[in-house]
Backbone as numpy.savetxt, mean C-alpha at the origin, in Angstrom:
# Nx Ny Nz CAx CAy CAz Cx Cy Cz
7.33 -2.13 35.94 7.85 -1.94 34.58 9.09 -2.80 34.36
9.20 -3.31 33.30 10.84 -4.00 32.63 11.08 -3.11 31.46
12.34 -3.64 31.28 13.01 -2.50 30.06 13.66 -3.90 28.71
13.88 -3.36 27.84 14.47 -4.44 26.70 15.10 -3.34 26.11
15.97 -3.75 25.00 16.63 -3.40 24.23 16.10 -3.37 22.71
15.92 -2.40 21.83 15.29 -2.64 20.56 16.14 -2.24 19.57
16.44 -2.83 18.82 17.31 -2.41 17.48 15.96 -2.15 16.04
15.33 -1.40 15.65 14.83 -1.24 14.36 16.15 -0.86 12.79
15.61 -1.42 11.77 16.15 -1.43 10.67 16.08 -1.20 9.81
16.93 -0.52 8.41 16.02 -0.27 7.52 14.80 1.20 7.67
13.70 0.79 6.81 13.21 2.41 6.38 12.25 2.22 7.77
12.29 1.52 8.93 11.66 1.25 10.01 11.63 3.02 10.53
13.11 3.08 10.74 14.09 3.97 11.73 13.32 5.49 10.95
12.68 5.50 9.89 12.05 7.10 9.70 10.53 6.96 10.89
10.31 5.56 11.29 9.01 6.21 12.51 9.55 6.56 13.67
10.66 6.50 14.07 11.48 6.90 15.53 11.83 8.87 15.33
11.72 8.55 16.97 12.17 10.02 17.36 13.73 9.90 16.82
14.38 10.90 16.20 15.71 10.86 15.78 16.66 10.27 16.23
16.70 10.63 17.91 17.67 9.90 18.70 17.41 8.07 18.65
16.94 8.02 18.46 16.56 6.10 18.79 16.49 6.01 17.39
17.38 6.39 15.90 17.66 5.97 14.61 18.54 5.14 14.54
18.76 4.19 13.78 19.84 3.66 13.58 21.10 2.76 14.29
20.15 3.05 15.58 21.37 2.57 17.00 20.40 1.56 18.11
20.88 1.08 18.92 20.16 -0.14 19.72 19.70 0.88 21.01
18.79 0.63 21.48 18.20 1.97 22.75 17.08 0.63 23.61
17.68 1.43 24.70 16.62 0.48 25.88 15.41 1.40 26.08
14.41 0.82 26.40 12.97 1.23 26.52 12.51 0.88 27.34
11.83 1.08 28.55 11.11 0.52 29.67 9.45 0.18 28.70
8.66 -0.86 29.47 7.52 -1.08 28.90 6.87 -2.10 30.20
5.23 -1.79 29.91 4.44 -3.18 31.04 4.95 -4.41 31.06
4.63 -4.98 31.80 5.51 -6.46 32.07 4.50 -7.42 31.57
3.21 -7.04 31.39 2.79 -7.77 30.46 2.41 -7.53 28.54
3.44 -6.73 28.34 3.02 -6.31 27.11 3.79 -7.18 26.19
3.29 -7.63 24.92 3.23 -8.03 23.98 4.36 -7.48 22.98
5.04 -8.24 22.35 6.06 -7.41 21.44 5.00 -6.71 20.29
3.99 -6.98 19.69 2.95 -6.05 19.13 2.90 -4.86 19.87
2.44 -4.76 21.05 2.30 -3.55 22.17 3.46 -2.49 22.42
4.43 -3.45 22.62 6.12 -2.32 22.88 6.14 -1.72 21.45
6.58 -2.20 20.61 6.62 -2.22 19.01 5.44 -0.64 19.00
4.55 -1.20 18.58 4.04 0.16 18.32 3.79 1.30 19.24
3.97 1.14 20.46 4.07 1.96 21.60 5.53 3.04 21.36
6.48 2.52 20.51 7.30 3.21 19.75 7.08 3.96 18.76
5.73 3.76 18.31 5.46 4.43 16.92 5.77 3.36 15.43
5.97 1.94 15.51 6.07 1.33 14.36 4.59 0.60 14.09
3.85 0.82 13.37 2.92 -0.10 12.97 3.48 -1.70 12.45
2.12 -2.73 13.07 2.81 -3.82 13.26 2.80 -4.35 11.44
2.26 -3.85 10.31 1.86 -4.10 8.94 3.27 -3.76 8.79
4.38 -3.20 9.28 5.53 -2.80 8.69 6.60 -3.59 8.81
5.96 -4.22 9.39 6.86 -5.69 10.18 7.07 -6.54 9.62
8.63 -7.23 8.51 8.96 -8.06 8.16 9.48 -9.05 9.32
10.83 -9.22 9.58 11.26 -10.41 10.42 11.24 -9.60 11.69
11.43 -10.68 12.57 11.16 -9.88 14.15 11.99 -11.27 15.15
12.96 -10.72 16.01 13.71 -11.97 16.11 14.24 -11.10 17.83
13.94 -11.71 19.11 14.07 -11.50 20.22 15.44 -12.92 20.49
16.29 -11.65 21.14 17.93 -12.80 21.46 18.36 -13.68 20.19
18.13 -12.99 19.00 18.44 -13.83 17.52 17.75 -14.83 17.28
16.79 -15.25 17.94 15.50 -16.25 17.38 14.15 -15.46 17.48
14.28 -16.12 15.78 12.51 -15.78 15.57 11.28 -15.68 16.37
10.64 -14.72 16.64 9.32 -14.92 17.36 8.31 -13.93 16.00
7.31 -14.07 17.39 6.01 -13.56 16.50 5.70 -12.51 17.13
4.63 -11.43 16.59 3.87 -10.68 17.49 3.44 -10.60 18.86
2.71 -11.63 19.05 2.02 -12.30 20.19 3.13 -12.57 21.51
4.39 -12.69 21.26 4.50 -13.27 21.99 5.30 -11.93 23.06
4.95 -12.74 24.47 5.10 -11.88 25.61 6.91 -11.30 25.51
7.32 -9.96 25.86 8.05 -9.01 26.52 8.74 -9.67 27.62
9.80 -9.83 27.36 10.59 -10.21 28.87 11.57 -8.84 28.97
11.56 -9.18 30.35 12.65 -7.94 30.65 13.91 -8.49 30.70
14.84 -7.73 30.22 16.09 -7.85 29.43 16.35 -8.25 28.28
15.61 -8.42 27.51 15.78 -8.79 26.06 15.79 -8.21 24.98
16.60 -8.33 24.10 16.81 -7.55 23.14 16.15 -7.82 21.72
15.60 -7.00 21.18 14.59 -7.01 19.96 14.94 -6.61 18.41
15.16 -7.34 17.89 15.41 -6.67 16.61 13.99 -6.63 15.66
14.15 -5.47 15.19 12.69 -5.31 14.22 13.01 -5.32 12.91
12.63 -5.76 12.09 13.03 -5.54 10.42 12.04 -5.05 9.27
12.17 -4.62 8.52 11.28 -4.00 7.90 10.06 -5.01 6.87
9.16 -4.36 6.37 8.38 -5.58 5.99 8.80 -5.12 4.15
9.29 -6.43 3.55 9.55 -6.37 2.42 8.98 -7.85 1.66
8.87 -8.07 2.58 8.14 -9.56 1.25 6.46 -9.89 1.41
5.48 -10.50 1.17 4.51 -10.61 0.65 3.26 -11.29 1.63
4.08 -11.73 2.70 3.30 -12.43 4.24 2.55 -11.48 4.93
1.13 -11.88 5.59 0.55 -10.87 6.34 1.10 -10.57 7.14
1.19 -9.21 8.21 1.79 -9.64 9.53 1.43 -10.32 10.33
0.58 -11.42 10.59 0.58 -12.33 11.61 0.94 -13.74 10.84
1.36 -13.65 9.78 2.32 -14.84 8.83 1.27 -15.67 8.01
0.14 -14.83 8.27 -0.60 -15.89 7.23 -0.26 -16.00 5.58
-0.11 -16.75 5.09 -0.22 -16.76 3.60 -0.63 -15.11 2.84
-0.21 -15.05 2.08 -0.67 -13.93 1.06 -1.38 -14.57 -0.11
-2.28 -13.89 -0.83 -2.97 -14.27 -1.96 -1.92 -13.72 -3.21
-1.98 -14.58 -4.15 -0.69 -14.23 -5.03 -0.88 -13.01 -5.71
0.32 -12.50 -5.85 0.42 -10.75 -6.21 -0.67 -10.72 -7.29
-0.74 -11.24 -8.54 -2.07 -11.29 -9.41 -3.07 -11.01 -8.60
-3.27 -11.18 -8.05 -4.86 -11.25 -7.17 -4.91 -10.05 -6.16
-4.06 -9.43 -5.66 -3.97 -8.45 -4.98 -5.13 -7.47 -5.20
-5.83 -7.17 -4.02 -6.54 -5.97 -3.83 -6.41 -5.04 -2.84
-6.46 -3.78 -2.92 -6.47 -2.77 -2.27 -7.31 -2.37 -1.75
-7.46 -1.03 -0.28 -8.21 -0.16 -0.33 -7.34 0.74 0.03
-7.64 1.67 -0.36 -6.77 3.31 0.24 -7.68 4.08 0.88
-6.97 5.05 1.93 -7.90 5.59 2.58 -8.44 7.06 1.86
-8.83 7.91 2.72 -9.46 9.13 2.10 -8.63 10.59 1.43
-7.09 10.19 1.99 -6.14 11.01 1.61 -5.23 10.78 0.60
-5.88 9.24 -0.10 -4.91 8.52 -1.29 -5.67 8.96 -2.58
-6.51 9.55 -2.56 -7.15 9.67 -3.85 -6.45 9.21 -5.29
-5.27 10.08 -5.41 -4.14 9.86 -6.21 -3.60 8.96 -6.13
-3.53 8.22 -5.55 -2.27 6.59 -5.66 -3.58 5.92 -5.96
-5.08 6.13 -5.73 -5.64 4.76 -5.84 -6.20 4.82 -7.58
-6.24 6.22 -8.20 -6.12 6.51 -9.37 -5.24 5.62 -10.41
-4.18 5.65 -9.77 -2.80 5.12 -10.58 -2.59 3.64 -10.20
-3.04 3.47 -9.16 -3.17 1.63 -8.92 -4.56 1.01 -9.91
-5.49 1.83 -10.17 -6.29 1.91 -11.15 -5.84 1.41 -12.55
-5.10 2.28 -12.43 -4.52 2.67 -14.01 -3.42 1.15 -14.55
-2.78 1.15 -13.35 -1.75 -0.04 -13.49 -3.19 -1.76 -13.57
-3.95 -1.48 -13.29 -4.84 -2.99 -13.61 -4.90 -3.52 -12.16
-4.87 -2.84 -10.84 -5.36 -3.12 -9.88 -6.02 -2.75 -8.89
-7.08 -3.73 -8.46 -8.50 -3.12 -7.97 -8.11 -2.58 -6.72
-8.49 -1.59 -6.54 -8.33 -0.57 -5.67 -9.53 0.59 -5.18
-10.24 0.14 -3.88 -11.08 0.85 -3.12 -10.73 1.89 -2.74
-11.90 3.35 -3.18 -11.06 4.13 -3.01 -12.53 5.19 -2.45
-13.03 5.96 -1.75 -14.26 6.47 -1.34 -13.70 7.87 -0.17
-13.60 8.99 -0.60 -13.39 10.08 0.07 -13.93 10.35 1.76
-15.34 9.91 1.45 -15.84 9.66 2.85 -15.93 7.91 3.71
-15.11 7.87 3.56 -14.62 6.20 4.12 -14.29 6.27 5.80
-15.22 5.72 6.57 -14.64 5.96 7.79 -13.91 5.09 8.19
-12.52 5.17 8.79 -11.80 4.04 9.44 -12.41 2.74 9.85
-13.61 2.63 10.38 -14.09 1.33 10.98 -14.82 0.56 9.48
-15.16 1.31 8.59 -15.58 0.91 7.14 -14.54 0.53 6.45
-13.65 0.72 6.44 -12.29 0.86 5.84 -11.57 -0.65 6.07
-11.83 -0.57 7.38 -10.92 -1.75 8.06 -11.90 -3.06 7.74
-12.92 -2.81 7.68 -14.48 -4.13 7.69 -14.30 -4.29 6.32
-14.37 -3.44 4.98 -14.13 -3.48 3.75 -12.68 -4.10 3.75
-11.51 -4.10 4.34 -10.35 -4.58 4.15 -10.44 -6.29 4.42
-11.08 -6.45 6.03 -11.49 -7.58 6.09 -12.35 -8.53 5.54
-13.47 -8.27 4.54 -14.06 -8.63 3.97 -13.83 -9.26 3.02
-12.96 -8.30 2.00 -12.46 -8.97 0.99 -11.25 -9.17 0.60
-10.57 -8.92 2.05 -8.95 -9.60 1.61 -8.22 -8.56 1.07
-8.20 -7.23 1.00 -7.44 -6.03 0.81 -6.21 -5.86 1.25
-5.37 -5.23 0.71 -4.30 -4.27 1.73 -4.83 -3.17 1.80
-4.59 -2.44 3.17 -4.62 -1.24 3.01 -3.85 -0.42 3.19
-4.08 0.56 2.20 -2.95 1.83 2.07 -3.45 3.29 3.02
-2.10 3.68 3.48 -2.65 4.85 4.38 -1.54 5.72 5.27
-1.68 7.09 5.12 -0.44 7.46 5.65 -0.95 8.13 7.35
-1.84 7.37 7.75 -2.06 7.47 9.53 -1.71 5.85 9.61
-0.50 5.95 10.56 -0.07 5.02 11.60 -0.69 4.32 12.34
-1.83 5.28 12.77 -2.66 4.35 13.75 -3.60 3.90 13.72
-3.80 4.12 11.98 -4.48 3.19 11.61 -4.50 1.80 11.19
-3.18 1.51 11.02 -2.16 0.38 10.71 -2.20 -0.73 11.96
-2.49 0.49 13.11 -1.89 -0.36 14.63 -3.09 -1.13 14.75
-4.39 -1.11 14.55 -5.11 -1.48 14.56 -5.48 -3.12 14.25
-5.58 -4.22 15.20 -5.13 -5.80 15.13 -5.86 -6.15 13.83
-7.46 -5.58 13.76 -7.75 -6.51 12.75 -7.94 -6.01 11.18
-6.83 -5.35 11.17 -6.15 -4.92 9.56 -4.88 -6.30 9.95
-4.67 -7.14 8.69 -3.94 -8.32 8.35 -2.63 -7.60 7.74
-3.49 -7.06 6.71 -2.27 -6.59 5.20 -2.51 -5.10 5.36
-1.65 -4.18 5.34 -1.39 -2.79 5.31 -0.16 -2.22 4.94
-0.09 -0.98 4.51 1.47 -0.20 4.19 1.28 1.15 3.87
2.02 1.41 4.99 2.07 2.65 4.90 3.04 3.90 3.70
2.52 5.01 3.83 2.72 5.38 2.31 3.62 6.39 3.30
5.08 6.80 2.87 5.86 7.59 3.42 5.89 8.80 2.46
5.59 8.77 1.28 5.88 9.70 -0.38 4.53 10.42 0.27
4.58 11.88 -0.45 3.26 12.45 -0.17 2.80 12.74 -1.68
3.33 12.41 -2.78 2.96 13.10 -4.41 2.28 11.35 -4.79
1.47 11.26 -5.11 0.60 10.35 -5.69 1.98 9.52 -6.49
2.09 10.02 -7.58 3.40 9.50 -8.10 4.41 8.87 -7.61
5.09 9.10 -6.72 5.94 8.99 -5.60 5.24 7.85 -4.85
4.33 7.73 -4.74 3.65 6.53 -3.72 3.60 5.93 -4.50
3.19 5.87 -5.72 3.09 4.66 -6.66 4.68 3.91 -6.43
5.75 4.33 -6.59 6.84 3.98 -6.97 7.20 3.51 -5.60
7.16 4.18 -4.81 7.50 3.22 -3.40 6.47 1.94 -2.98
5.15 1.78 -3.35 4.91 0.57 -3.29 4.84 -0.20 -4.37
5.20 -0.19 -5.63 5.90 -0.97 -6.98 7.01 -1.68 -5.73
7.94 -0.29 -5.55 9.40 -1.33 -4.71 8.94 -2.37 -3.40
8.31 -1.94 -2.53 7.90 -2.95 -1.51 7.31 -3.78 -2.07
6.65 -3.81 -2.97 5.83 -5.14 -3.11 5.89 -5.79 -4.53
6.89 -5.34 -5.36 7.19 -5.69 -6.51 6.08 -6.03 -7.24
5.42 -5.41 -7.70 3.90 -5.28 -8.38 4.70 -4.92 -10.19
5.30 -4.85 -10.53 5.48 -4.11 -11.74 5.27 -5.35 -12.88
5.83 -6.45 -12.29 5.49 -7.81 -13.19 4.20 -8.00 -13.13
2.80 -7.69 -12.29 1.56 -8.15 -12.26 0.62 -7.22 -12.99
1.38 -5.85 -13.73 0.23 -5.10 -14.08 -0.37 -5.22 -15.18
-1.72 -5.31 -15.09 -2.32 -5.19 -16.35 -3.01 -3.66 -16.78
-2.38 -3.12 -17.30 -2.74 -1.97 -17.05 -4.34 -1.42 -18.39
-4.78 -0.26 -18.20 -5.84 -0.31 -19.04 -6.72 -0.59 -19.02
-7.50 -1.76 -17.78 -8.35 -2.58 -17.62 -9.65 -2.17 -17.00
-9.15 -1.31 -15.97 -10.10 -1.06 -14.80 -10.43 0.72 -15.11
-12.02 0.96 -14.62 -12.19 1.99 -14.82 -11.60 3.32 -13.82
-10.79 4.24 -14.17 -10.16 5.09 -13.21 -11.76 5.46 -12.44
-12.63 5.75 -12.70 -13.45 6.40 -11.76 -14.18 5.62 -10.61
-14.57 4.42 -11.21 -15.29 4.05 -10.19 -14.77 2.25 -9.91
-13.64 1.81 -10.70 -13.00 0.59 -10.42 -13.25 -0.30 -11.35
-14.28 -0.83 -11.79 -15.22 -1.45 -12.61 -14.65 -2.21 -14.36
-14.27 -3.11 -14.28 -13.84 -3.67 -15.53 -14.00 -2.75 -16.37
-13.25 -2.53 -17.32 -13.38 -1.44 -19.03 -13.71 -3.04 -20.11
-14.26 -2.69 -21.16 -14.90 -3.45 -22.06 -14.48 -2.59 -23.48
-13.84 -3.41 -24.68 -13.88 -2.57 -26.03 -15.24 -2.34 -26.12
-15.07 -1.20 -26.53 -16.56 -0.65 -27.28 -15.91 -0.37 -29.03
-17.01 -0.83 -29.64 -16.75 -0.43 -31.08 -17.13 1.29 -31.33
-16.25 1.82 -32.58 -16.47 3.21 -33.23 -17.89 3.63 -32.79
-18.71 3.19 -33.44 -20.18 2.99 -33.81 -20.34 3.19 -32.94
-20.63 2.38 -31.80 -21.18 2.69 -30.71 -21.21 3.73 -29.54
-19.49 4.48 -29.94 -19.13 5.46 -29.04 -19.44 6.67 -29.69
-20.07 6.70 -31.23 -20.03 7.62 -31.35 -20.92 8.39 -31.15
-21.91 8.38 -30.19 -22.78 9.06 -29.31 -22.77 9.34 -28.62
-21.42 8.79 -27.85 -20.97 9.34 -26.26 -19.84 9.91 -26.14
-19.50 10.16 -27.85 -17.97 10.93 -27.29 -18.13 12.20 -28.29
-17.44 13.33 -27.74 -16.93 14.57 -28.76 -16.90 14.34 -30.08
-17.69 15.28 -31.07 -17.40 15.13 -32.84 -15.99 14.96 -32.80
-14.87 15.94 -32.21 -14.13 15.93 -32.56 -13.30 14.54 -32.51
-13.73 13.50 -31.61 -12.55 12.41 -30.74 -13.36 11.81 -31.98
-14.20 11.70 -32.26 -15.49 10.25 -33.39 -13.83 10.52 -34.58
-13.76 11.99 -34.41 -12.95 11.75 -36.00 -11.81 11.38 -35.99
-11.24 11.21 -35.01 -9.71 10.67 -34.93 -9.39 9.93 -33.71
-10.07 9.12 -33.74 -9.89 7.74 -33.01 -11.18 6.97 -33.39
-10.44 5.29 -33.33 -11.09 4.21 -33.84 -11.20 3.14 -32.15
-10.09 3.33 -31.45 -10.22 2.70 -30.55 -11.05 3.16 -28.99
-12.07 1.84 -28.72 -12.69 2.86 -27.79 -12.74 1.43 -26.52
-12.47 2.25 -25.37 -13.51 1.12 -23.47 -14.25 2.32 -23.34
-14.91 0.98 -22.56 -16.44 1.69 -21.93 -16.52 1.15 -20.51
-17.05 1.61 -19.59 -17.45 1.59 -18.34 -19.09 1.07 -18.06
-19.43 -0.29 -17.69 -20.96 -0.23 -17.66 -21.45 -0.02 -16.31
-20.68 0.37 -15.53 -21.04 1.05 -14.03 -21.23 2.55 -14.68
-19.99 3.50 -14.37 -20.59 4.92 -14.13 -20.88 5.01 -15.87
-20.57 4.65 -16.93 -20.89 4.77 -18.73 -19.99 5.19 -19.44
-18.56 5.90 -18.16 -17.44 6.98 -19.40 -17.02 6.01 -20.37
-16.65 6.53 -21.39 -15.73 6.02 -22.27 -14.59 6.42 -22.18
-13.57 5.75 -23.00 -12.24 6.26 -22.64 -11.38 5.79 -23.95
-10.70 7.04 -24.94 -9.90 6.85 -25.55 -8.28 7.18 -26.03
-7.70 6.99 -26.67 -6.47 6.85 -26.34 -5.92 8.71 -27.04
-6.42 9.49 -26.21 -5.96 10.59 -26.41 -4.97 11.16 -25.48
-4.69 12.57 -25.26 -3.63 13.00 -24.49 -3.31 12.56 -23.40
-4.57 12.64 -22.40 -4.50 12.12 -21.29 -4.21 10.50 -21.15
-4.53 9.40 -22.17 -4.00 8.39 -21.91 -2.26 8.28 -22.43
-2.23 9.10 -23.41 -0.87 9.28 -23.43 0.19 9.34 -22.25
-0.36 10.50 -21.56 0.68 10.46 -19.74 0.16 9.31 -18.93
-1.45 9.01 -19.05 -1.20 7.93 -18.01 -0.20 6.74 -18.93
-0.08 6.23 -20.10 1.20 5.38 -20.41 2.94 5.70 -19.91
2.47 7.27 -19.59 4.07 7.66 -19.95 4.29 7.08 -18.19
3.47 7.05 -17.26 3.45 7.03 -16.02 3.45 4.93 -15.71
2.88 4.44 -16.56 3.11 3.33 -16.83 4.21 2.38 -17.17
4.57 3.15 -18.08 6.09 2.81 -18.48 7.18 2.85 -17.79
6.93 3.83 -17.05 7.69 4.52 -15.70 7.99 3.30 -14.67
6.40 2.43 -14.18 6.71 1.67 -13.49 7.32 0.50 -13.81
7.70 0.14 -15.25 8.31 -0.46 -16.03 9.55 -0.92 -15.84
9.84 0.56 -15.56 11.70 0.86 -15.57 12.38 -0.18 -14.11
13.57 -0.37 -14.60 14.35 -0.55 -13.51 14.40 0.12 -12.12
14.15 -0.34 -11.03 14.03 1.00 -9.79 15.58 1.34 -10.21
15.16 2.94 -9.41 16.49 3.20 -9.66 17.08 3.22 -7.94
18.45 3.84 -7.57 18.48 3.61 -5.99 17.42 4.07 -5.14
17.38 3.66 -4.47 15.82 3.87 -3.09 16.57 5.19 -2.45
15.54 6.19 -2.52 15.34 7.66 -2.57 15.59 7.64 -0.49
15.73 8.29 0.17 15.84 8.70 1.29 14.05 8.68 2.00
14.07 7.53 2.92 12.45 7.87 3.35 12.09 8.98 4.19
11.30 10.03 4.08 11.31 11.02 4.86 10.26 10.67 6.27
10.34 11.56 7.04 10.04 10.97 8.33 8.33 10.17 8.52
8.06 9.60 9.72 6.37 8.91 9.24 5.61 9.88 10.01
């Protein structure tokens, strides 16, 4: 065994056991392990990983653990995969969330971005669907994150749907890219104007008489008009609008 020194930073320090918060702590680890390997052998998923800098120069994942060296970890705040590949520009961003996001993938919906979202999703589907088409994925298991061939991931520390929305608006500054309105909340699927006329066979006497504006869904068929319920989803819209306000206390991972 060798030992190093690790400093984590930032909202890193809510995946540590309390004592190893905020302060530099030596760690024994294999002598052939990987700063990927020590790293999450701590409990940090490597998707959380902004800069990463062994004796104050930059390294990467990959690269081998020496004994005596000291590690600083930093949190992941800008837009690079973790193994530094390029990102596809925030416009283009796609998601998948796992089976416990139901609610955030609703509201990433709602904001105009495509977002995979399937209750019975098994991890190895999850991760093949992520790889496939270039996803992030969202998810509040860790170890599912640790997993090499997830690229783009982030973990969700908020447990209120709401609350997750707003903490990944802040990590990933999404609030300039939304198009909101677009996509169907149920099943993902472009929304299309539908004229009066046409909806008025698929919607309530009562909605035909007081509303003119109508989308339609040509996957699952809902329609959707601008009644109460789109009222809060705007009010929730607008929301992401706003100025952040100070960054809330991350509670533990």
């Amino acid at each position: 065994m060798a030992t190093a020194t690790f400093r984590f930073h930032g909202e890193l320090n809510a995946f540590l056991a309390r004592a190893r918060r905020e302060c530099a702590f030596t760690h024994a680890f294999a002598r052939d392990a990987t700063l990927k390997h020590a790293i999450e052998a701590l409990g940090v998923p490597h998707t959380e990983i902004g800069q990463l800098c062994v004796d104050g120069a930059p390294a990467d994942l990959d690269r081998p653990l020496g004994d005596g060296e000291r590690v600083d970890i930093h949190p992941q705040r800008a837009r690079q995969a973790a193994n530094g590949a390029p990102a596809p520009q925030p416009d283009r961003w796609r998601f998948v969330a796992d089976a416990h996001l139901g609610g955030l993938a609703q509201l990433l919906r709602l904001a105009g971005f495509d977002t995979c979202y399937d209750n019975h999703y098994r991890d190895d589907e999850l991760v093949a669907l992520a790889a496939r088409e270039d996803r992030i994925v969202l998810t509040r298991d860790r170890e599912l994150l640790k997993r090499r061939a997830i690229v783009r991931g982030c973990y969700l520390h908020a447990q209120q749907p709401a609350e997750q929305l707003r903490e990944l608006f802040g990590r990933l500054d999404l609030a300039p890219h939304m198009r909101p309105f677009r996509l169907c909340l149920r099943c993902n699927a472009p929304l299309h104007p539908l004229e009066a006329a046409a909806a008025a066979s698929r919607v309530p006497p009562g909605i035909r008489q007081r509303h003119r504006r109508f989308a339609a869904c040509d996957v699952c068929g809902r329609v959707f008009w601008e009644g109460s319920h789109w009222r809060r989803m705007r009010t929730v819209v607008d929301a992401m609008r706003a100025p952040p306000a100070d960054a809330p206390d991350i509670p533990d991972a």
